[in-house]
């Protein structure tokens, strides 16, 4: 009597392949970098920021050469004011578009299907946007400085990178533009509409400080250093450690105050991005 050989049942073939490992931050960063560099508006916006900032530096320094430097003249500020005053306005548009454009086109659903971890996606967008903005802003700040100082040198009003506070002013001018972009990014995540986010941020930057000037002088002087825009940003581009007013913080202090506003909006945007439906 022979013993029948019992063979093992054949392995079952899965109709659907096993799920791949969930995308992490490195993959999301590569994806977001491809997105932001493949959109034509990114290049036009950044080019506009560079041209407008350098143009302001040229006009401001030419005006100083023509009319003379007044008391308390700061050569670094003459070169860098355009970066702070115009660069922030232009980068607000790009900061909002980075996230609101995906809602307007419905692309956010595809992004979330590829990267279902919403916190990772939100962080990747912000990191890529901040890295691109900071890189361009640093290059622009240095260009502004050297172009402006070349013009001021004809009247010996110029300064150098080794002068105390000059390098700090250049770096802070680039950093504040990046923080403005992140402020708009957070607002875009909250409002989900490009025009609405841009209007809200410009209102915060200009309307609140303007309304505060209607307060009694003693009240305004007490709160001006805590405002999110207006005069509070004046020390950023100055090489002098003393703020241009007795009621403002020095440069690092005003930068910290504004960064706090940006951090609050960024965190609120992250919370809503994770909790709300796409």
mmCIF file of N, CA and C in Angstrom, residues 58 60-69 73 75 146-159:
data_model
loop_
_atom_site.group_PDB
_atom_site.id
_atom_site.type_symbol
_atom_site.label_atom_id
_atom_site.label_comp_id
_atom_site.label_asym_id
_atom_site.label_seq_id
_atom_site.Cartn_x
_atom_site.Cartn_y
_atom_site.Cartn_z
ATOM 1 N N UNK A 58 18.425 101.452 -6.928
ATOM 2 C CA UNK A 58 19.046 102.389 -7.859
ATOM 3 C C UNK A 58 18.440 103.781 -7.705
ATOM 4 N N UNK A 60 16.651 105.051 -5.192
ATOM 5 C CA UNK A 60 16.863 105.619 -3.860
ATOM 6 C C UNK A 60 18.282 106.170 -3.734
ATOM 7 N N UNK A 61 19.244 105.408 -4.190
ATOM 8 C CA UNK A 61 20.640 105.849 -4.066
ATOM 9 C C UNK A 61 20.956 107.002 -5.016
ATOM 10 N N UNK A 62 20.373 106.998 -6.206
ATOM 11 C CA UNK A 62 20.556 108.130 -7.114
ATOM 12 C C UNK A 62 19.970 109.399 -6.512
ATOM 13 N N UNK A 63 18.830 109.279 -5.855
ATOM 14 C CA UNK A 63 18.224 110.428 -5.195
ATOM 15 C C UNK A 63 19.097 110.955 -4.076
ATOM 16 N N UNK A 64 19.715 110.045 -3.332
ATOM 17 C CA UNK A 64 20.603 110.468 -2.254
ATOM 18 C C UNK A 64 21.824 111.199 -2.811
ATOM 19 N N UNK A 65 22.379 110.671 -3.900
ATOM 20 C CA UNK A 65 23.542 111.315 -4.520
ATOM 21 C C UNK A 65 23.177 112.703 -5.045
ATOM 22 N N UNK A 66 21.977 112.829 -5.596
ATOM 23 C CA UNK A 66 21.566 114.105 -6.188
ATOM 24 C C UNK A 66 21.240 115.160 -5.134
ATOM 25 N N UNK A 67 20.616 114.733 -4.034
ATOM 26 C CA UNK A 67 20.118 115.701 -3.051
ATOM 27 C C UNK A 67 20.924 115.718 -1.757
ATOM 28 N N UNK A 68 21.824 114.791 -1.607
ATOM 29 C CA UNK A 68 22.639 114.761 -0.409
ATOM 30 C C UNK A 68 22.058 113.858 0.663
ATOM 31 N N UNK A 69 22.929 113.363 1.516
ATOM 32 C CA UNK A 69 22.515 112.479 2.596
ATOM 33 C C UNK A 69 22.162 113.307 3.817
ATOM 34 N N UNK A 73 21.655 109.296 8.010
ATOM 35 C CA UNK A 73 21.604 108.485 6.794
ATOM 36 C C UNK A 73 22.252 107.128 7.034
ATOM 37 N N UNK A 75 23.516 103.973 4.866
ATOM 38 C CA UNK A 75 23.801 103.547 3.487
ATOM 39 C C UNK A 75 23.233 102.171 3.188
ATOM 40 N N UNK A 146 25.262 95.847 -3.317
ATOM 41 C CA UNK A 146 26.434 96.212 -4.116
ATOM 42 C C UNK A 146 26.093 97.253 -5.178
ATOM 43 N N UNK A 147 24.920 97.150 -5.780
ATOM 44 C CA UNK A 147 24.503 98.149 -6.765
ATOM 45 C C UNK A 147 24.334 99.509 -6.093
ATOM 46 N N UNK A 148 23.649 99.516 -4.952
ATOM 47 C CA UNK A 148 23.425 100.774 -4.242
ATOM 48 C C UNK A 148 24.712 101.420 -3.771
ATOM 49 N N UNK A 149 25.629 100.606 -3.249
ATOM 50 C CA UNK A 149 26.888 101.171 -2.743
ATOM 51 C C UNK A 149 27.772 101.685 -3.876
ATOM 52 N N UNK A 150 27.681 101.046 -5.048
ATOM 53 C CA UNK A 150 28.433 101.545 -6.195
ATOM 54 C C UNK A 150 27.969 102.944 -6.587
ATOM 55 N N UNK A 151 26.676 103.200 -6.463
ATOM 56 C CA UNK A 151 26.139 104.522 -6.781
ATOM 57 C C UNK A 151 26.527 105.531 -5.695
ATOM 58 N N UNK A 152 26.397 105.124 -4.429
ATOM 59 C CA UNK A 152 26.703 106.030 -3.317
ATOM 60 C C UNK A 152 28.186 106.350 -3.233
ATOM 61 N N UNK A 153 29.033 105.488 -3.786
ATOM 62 C CA UNK A 153 30.480 105.705 -3.688
ATOM 63 C C UNK A 153 30.919 106.967 -4.400
ATOM 64 N N UNK A 154 30.140 107.434 -5.367
ATOM 65 C CA UNK A 154 30.526 108.651 -6.091
ATOM 66 C C UNK A 154 30.552 109.867 -5.178
ATOM 67 N N UNK A 155 29.800 109.815 -4.069
ATOM 68 C CA UNK A 155 29.786 110.911 -3.097
ATOM 69 C C UNK A 155 30.363 110.473 -1.748
ATOM 70 N N UNK A 156 30.957 109.296 -1.746
ATOM 71 C CA UNK A 156 31.561 108.743 -0.523
ATOM 72 C C UNK A 156 30.528 108.546 0.595
ATOM 73 N N UNK A 157 29.297 108.208 0.195
ATOM 74 C CA UNK A 157 28.268 107.898 1.179
ATOM 75 C C UNK A 157 28.193 106.395 1.449
ATOM 76 N N UNK A 158 28.989 105.627 0.760
ATOM 77 C CA UNK A 158 28.847 104.173 0.773
ATOM 78 C C UNK A 158 29.406 103.556 2.049
ATOM 79 N N UNK A 159 29.096 102.289 2.233
ATOM 80 C CA UNK A 159 29.605 101.502 3.348
ATOM 81 C C UNK A 159 30.078 100.163 2.804
#
